[in-house]
Amino acid sequence: QKEVEQNSGPLSVPEGAIASLNCTYSDRGSQSFFWYRQYSGKSPELIMFIYSNGDKEDGRFTAQLNKASQYVSLLIRDSQPSDSATYLCAVSSAGGFKTIFGAGTRLFVKA
Amino acid sequence: GAGVSQSPSNKVTEKGKDVELRCDPISGHTALYWYRQRLGQGLEFLIYFQGNSAPDKSGLPSDRFSAERTGESVSTLTIQRTQQEDSAVYLCASSLELAGADTQYFGPGTRLTVL
């Protein structure tokens, strides 16, 4: 079992819709959870991080964490074509020193 | 301030040659990571440096790969006797060593092509 799993996609949504990206992880001791966005040919950049169970909202983005289910998700409201990218889920153990990345989900937002 | 920088941006080499990739982290960042990303794939962890602690080398794929870091600054990743399967983008990232706040800032990467 991979340590951090994501559906590779592609996930295709129409402009204005909600995009839902999911991630599961295997290490129950994981403490920190991150979502990075990577445009084609570019380096990853941080969108959000979350540490506590529940929801965390930042603009059009909402991260959701359920440690009991070992599940973290990212919702993108009012999706825009500029949101088309690969979204990487990353998980750190206690202390946040070693971060494991998922393989990423490709998102396409159709105009 | 300046972000993470990497050099060279592109490197084309012949099979069997050695290559050295350089990473300059953000000033003050104590943690430094190297990743490999093959075309269309996710990030593959290679090695992690944290201050003066022994590096975590658990991700290095073979003994042809090695990395060093000078204090809390520059790091070099060396690949000896390169193989075609080493072709990938090599990404470096740095972060502040704050528990629970391990946000990584990535450099632009070095695209390595082994002919």
mmCIF file of C-alpha atoms in Angstrom:
data_model
loop_
_atom_site.group_PDB
_atom_site.id
_atom_site.type_symbol
_atom_site.label_atom_id
_atom_site.label_comp_id
_atom_site.label_asym_id
_atom_site.label_seq_id
_atom_site.Cartn_x
_atom_site.Cartn_y
_atom_site.Cartn_z
ATOM 1 C CA GLN A 1 0.000 0.000 0.000
ATOM 2 C CA LYS A 2 1.326 3.402 -0.976
ATOM 3 C CA GLU A 3 1.824 5.804 1.889
ATOM 4 C CA VAL A 4 -0.182 8.593 0.261
ATOM 5 C CA GLU A 5 -2.736 7.714 -2.408
ATOM 6 C CA GLN A 6 -4.559 9.941 -4.841
ATOM 7 C CA ASN A 7 -6.713 9.243 -7.866
ATOM 8 C CA SER A 8 -4.528 10.196 -10.829
ATOM 9 C CA GLY A 9 -7.496 11.488 -12.808
ATOM 10 C CA PRO A 10 -7.902 13.378 -14.936
ATOM 11 C CA LEU A 11 -10.796 14.978 -13.128
ATOM 12 C CA SER A 12 -12.787 17.169 -15.470
ATOM 13 C CA VAL A 13 -15.287 19.743 -14.206
ATOM 14 C CA PRO A 14 -17.102 22.619 -15.925
ATOM 15 C CA GLU A 15 -16.230 26.191 -15.108
ATOM 16 C CA GLY A 16 -18.062 27.365 -12.003
ATOM 17 C CA ALA A 17 -18.522 23.875 -10.563
ATOM 18 C CA ILE A 18 -17.023 22.453 -7.375
ATOM 19 C CA ALA A 19 -13.949 20.276 -7.851
ATOM 20 C CA SER A 20 -13.365 17.652 -5.153
ATOM 21 C CA LEU A 21 -9.909 16.128 -4.787
ATOM 22 C CA ASN A 22 -9.284 13.252 -2.403
ATOM 23 C CA CYS A 23 -6.290 11.748 -0.653
ATOM 24 C CA THR A 24 -5.796 8.869 1.770
ATOM 25 C CA TYR A 25 -2.718 8.127 3.845
ATOM 26 C CA SER A 26 -1.456 5.086 5.697
ATOM 27 C CA ASP A 27 0.517 6.490 8.652
ATOM 28 C CA ARG A 28 -1.848 7.054 11.583
ATOM 29 C CA GLY A 29 0.846 9.153 13.248
ATOM 30 C CA SER A 30 0.667 11.768 10.501
ATOM 31 C CA GLN A 31 0.241 15.256 11.859
ATOM 32 C CA SER A 32 0.434 17.749 9.009
ATOM 33 C CA PHE A 33 -1.340 17.702 5.694
ATOM 34 C CA PHE A 34 -0.660 19.861 2.675
ATOM 35 C CA TRP A 35 -2.101 20.521 -0.742
ATOM 36 C CA TYR A 36 0.240 21.734 -3.460
ATOM 37 C CA ARG A 37 -0.653 22.819 -6.975
ATOM 38 C CA GLN A 38 1.680 22.116 -9.882
ATOM 39 C CA TYR A 39 1.147 23.645 -13.292
ATOM 40 C CA SER A 40 2.593 21.769 -16.232
ATOM 41 C CA GLY A 41 6.324 22.336 -16.454
ATOM 42 C CA LYS A 42 6.413 24.276 -13.188
ATOM 43 C CA SER A 43 7.343 23.514 -9.610
ATOM 44 C CA PRO A 44 4.769 22.726 -6.922
ATOM 45 C CA GLU A 45 3.426 25.620 -4.865
ATOM 46 C CA LEU A 46 1.560 25.404 -1.573
ATOM 47 C CA ILE A 47 -2.194 26.041 -1.602
ATOM 48 C CA MET A 48 -3.184 25.051 1.924
ATOM 49 C CA PHE A 49 -2.152 23.112 4.989
ATOM 50 C CA ILE A 50 -4.323 21.606 7.701
ATOM 51 C CA TYR A 51 -3.482 20.045 11.061
ATOM 52 C CA SER A 52 -6.802 19.552 12.853
ATOM 53 C CA ASN A 53 -9.851 17.484 12.056
ATOM 54 C CA GLY A 54 -12.567 19.385 10.256
ATOM 55 C CA ASP A 55 -12.639 22.029 7.579
ATOM 56 C CA LYS A 56 -10.307 24.899 6.832
ATOM 57 C CA GLU A 57 -11.368 27.519 4.313
ATOM 58 C CA ASP A 58 -9.225 29.952 2.351
ATOM 59 C CA GLY A 59 -11.024 31.833 -0.376
ATOM 60 C CA ARG A 60 -12.356 29.367 -2.923
ATOM 61 C CA PHE A 61 -10.409 26.499 -1.356
ATOM 62 C CA THR A 62 -11.515 24.274 1.537
ATOM 63 C CA ALA A 63 -9.368 21.542 3.004
ATOM 64 C CA GLN A 64 -11.096 18.784 4.949
ATOM 65 C CA LEU A 65 -9.327 16.391 7.315
ATOM 66 C CA ASN A 66 -10.629 13.213 8.932
ATOM 67 C CA LYS A 67 -7.852 11.551 10.890
ATOM 68 C CA ALA A 68 -10.029 8.621 11.978
ATOM 69 C CA SER A 69 -10.588 7.733 8.337
ATOM 70 C CA GLN A 70 -7.083 8.823 7.336
ATOM 71 C CA TYR A 71 -8.569 10.997 4.661
ATOM 72 C CA VAL A 72 -7.916 14.538 3.496
ATOM 73 C CA SER A 73 -9.644 16.382 0.691
ATOM 74 C CA LEU A 74 -9.532 19.669 -1.161
ATOM 75 C CA LEU A 75 -12.624 21.388 -2.490
ATOM 76 C CA ILE A 76 -12.339 24.130 -5.074
ATOM 77 C CA ARG A 77 -15.474 26.223 -5.400
ATOM 78 C CA ASP A 78 -16.353 28.217 -8.529
ATOM 79 C CA SER A 79 -13.652 26.365 -10.472
ATOM 80 C CA GLN A 80 -11.842 28.413 -13.094
ATOM 81 C CA PRO A 81 -9.862 27.281 -16.152
ATOM 82 C CA SER A 82 -6.798 28.699 -14.392
ATOM 83 C CA ASP A 83 -7.282 26.041 -11.700
ATOM 84 C CA SER A 84 -6.371 23.374 -14.268
ATOM 85 C CA ALA A 85 -3.242 21.761 -12.846
ATOM 86 C CA THR A 86 -2.025 18.726 -10.942
ATOM 87 C CA TYR A 87 -2.848 18.799 -7.235
ATOM 88 C CA LEU A 88 -0.453 17.043 -4.915
ATOM 89 C CA CYS A 89 -1.397 15.834 -1.464
ATOM 90 C CA ALA A 90 1.485 15.732 1.025
ATOM 91 C CA VAL A 91 1.609 14.262 4.513
ATOM 92 C CA SER A 92 4.157 14.770 7.280
ATOM 93 C CA SER A 93 4.731 12.678 10.372
ATOM 94 C CA ALA A 94 5.042 14.149 13.859
ATOM 95 C CA GLY A 95 7.499 17.022 13.754
ATOM 96 C CA GLY A 96 6.797 17.535 10.074
ATOM 97 C CA PHE A 97 10.297 16.629 8.991
ATOM 98 C CA LYS A 98 9.761 14.039 6.299
ATOM 99 C CA THR A 99 6.970 14.769 3.896
ATOM 100 C CA ILE A 100 5.520 12.105 1.627
ATOM 101 C CA PHE A 101 3.814 13.242 -1.560
ATOM 102 C CA GLY A 102 1.044 11.521 -3.419
ATOM 103 C CA ALA A 103 1.327 11.069 -7.172
ATOM 104 C CA GLY A 104 -1.134 13.888 -7.784
ATOM 105 C CA THR A 105 -4.545 14.329 -9.385
ATOM 106 C CA ARG A 106 -4.813 16.142 -12.696
ATOM 107 C CA LEU A 107 -7.700 18.599 -12.798
ATOM 108 C CA PHE A 108 -9.169 20.079 -15.956
ATOM 109 C CA VAL A 109 -11.656 22.915 -15.701
ATOM 110 C CA LYS A 110 -13.560 23.327 -18.956
ATOM 111 C CA ALA A 111 -14.545 26.849 -19.998
ATOM 112 C CA GLY B 1 13.598 37.750 -0.483
ATOM 113 C CA ALA B 2 15.037 35.335 -2.996
ATOM 114 C CA GLY B 3 13.433 31.966 -3.393
ATOM 115 C CA VAL B 4 15.061 28.584 -3.835
ATOM 116 C CA SER B 5 17.392 28.533 -6.800
ATOM 117 C CA GLN B 6 18.771 25.567 -8.691
ATOM 118 C CA SER B 7 21.428 25.175 -11.313
ATOM 119 C CA PRO B 8 21.751 24.266 -14.031
ATOM 120 C CA SER B 9 18.184 24.588 -15.259
ATOM 121 C CA ASN B 10 18.847 21.992 -17.932
ATOM 122 C CA LYS B 11 21.532 19.353 -18.199
ATOM 123 C CA VAL B 12 22.083 16.962 -21.075
ATOM 124 C CA THR B 13 24.689 14.294 -20.521
ATOM 125 C CA GLU B 14 25.828 11.029 -21.974
ATOM 126 C CA LYS B 15 25.196 7.712 -20.320
ATOM 127 C CA GLY B 16 27.979 6.856 -17.901
ATOM 128 C CA LYS B 17 28.969 10.430 -17.120
ATOM 129 C CA ASP B 18 28.724 11.985 -13.657
ATOM 130 C CA VAL B 19 26.551 15.040 -13.041
ATOM 131 C CA GLU B 20 26.305 17.494 -10.182
ATOM 132 C CA LEU B 21 23.166 19.481 -9.440
ATOM 133 C CA ARG B 22 23.125 22.491 -7.150
ATOM 134 C CA CYS B 23 20.492 23.926 -4.840
ATOM 135 C CA ASP B 24 20.554 27.233 -2.959
ATOM 136 C CA PRO B 25 17.795 27.241 -0.312
ATOM 137 C CA ILE B 26 15.996 30.240 1.081
ATOM 138 C CA SER B 27 18.197 31.977 3.627
ATOM 139 C CA GLY B 28 17.365 30.835 7.148
ATOM 140 C CA HIS B 29 15.657 27.629 6.075
ATOM 141 C CA THR B 30 17.208 24.788 8.005
ATOM 142 C CA ALA B 31 15.540 21.916 6.153
ATOM 143 C CA LEU B 32 16.370 20.969 2.562
ATOM 144 C CA TYR B 33 14.865 18.253 0.412
ATOM 145 C CA TRP B 34 15.673 16.695 -2.943
ATOM 146 C CA TYR B 35 12.988 15.051 -5.070
ATOM 147 C CA ARG B 36 12.930 13.398 -8.452
ATOM 148 C CA GLN B 37 9.972 13.799 -10.778
ATOM 149 C CA ARG B 38 9.792 11.704 -13.900
ATOM 150 C CA LEU B 39 7.592 12.886 -16.767
ATOM 151 C CA GLY B 40 3.940 12.680 -15.785
ATOM 152 C CA GLN B 41 4.737 11.207 -12.385
ATOM 153 C CA GLY B 42 4.574 12.414 -8.787
ATOM 154 C CA LEU B 43 7.400 13.544 -6.562
ATOM 155 C CA GLU B 44 9.833 10.850 -5.457
ATOM 156 C CA PHE B 45 11.614 11.701 -2.205
ATOM 157 C CA LEU B 46 15.387 11.315 -2.431
ATOM 158 C CA ILE B 47 17.079 12.862 0.602
ATOM 159 C CA TYR B 48 16.412 15.283 3.456
ATOM 160 C CA PHE B 49 18.825 17.497 5.392
ATOM 161 C CA GLN B 50 17.938 19.080 8.716
ATOM 162 C CA GLY B 51 20.468 21.326 10.421
ATOM 163 C CA ASN B 52 23.437 19.363 11.718
ATOM 164 C CA SER B 53 21.542 16.090 11.984
ATOM 165 C CA ALA B 54 22.474 13.097 9.872
ATOM 166 C CA PRO B 55 20.607 13.313 6.557
ATOM 167 C CA ASP B 56 17.713 11.000 5.802
ATOM 168 C CA LYS B 57 18.975 9.145 2.737
ATOM 169 C CA SER B 58 16.198 6.582 2.658
ATOM 170 C CA GLY B 59 14.937 7.710 -0.739
ATOM 171 C CA LEU B 60 18.163 7.489 -2.702
ATOM 172 C CA PRO B 61 17.522 4.860 -5.397
ATOM 173 C CA SER B 62 21.072 3.499 -5.625
ATOM 174 C CA ASP B 63 24.616 4.093 -4.457
ATOM 175 C CA ARG B 64 25.207 6.106 -7.623
ATOM 176 C CA PHE B 65 23.267 8.916 -5.949
ATOM 177 C CA SER B 66 24.751 11.032 -3.194
ATOM 178 C CA ALA B 67 24.160 14.470 -1.764
ATOM 179 C CA GLU B 68 25.933 16.899 0.489
ATOM 180 C CA ARG B 69 24.991 20.085 2.221
ATOM 181 C CA THR B 70 27.302 22.754 3.562
ATOM 182 C CA GLY B 71 25.922 23.828 6.922
ATOM 183 C CA GLU B 72 22.499 25.304 6.317
ATOM 184 C CA SER B 73 23.210 26.571 2.841
ATOM 185 C CA VAL B 74 24.052 25.096 -0.537
ATOM 186 C CA SER B 75 23.415 21.461 -1.360
ATOM 187 C CA THR B 76 24.708 19.390 -4.243
ATOM 188 C CA LEU B 77 23.188 16.197 -5.593
ATOM 189 C CA THR B 78 25.630 14.008 -7.469
ATOM 190 C CA ILE B 79 24.684 11.208 -9.798
ATOM 191 C CA GLN B 80 27.545 8.981 -10.856
ATOM 192 C CA ARG B 81 27.624 6.854 -13.996
ATOM 193 C CA THR B 82 24.301 8.234 -15.175
ATOM 194 C CA GLN B 83 21.758 5.919 -16.757
ATOM 195 C CA GLN B 84 18.904 6.762 -19.105
ATOM 196 C CA GLU B 85 16.386 6.034 -16.347
ATOM 197 C CA ASP B 86 17.919 8.902 -14.365
ATOM 198 C CA SER B 87 16.333 11.332 -16.842
ATOM 199 C CA ALA B 88 13.883 13.435 -14.862
ATOM 200 C CA VAL B 89 13.378 16.821 -13.253
ATOM 201 C CA TYR B 90 15.242 17.083 -9.962
ATOM 202 C CA LEU B 91 13.510 19.423 -7.551
ATOM 203 C CA CYS B 92 14.951 20.960 -4.437
ATOM 204 C CA ALA B 93 12.825 22.426 -1.654
ATOM 205 C CA SER B 94 13.584 24.161 1.609
ATOM 206 C CA SER B 95 11.556 24.886 4.704
ATOM 207 C CA LEU B 96 11.725 26.379 8.161
ATOM 208 C CA GLU B 97 12.083 23.646 10.745
ATOM 209 C CA LEU B 98 8.965 24.433 12.711
ATOM 210 C CA ALA B 99 7.034 21.487 14.066
ATOM 211 C CA GLY B 100 3.764 21.181 12.226
ATOM 212 C CA ALA B 101 4.616 23.941 9.778
ATOM 213 C CA ASP B 102 6.766 22.149 7.273
ATOM 214 C CA THR B 103 5.702 24.194 4.262
ATOM 215 C CA GLN B 104 8.162 23.488 1.513
ATOM 216 C CA TYR B 105 9.232 26.063 -1.037
ATOM 217 C CA PHE B 106 10.381 24.560 -4.285
ATOM 218 C CA GLY B 107 13.051 25.650 -6.692
ATOM 219 C CA PRO B 108 12.490 25.664 -10.452
ATOM 220 C CA GLY B 109 14.154 22.288 -10.855
ATOM 221 C CA THR B 110 16.933 20.893 -13.000
ATOM 222 C CA ARG B 111 15.810 18.943 -16.039
ATOM 223 C CA LEU B 112 18.301 16.120 -16.566
ATOM 224 C CA THR B 113 18.410 14.261 -19.850
ATOM 225 C CA VAL B 114 20.689 11.244 -20.157
ATOM 226 C CA LEU B 115 21.302 10.226 -23.752
#
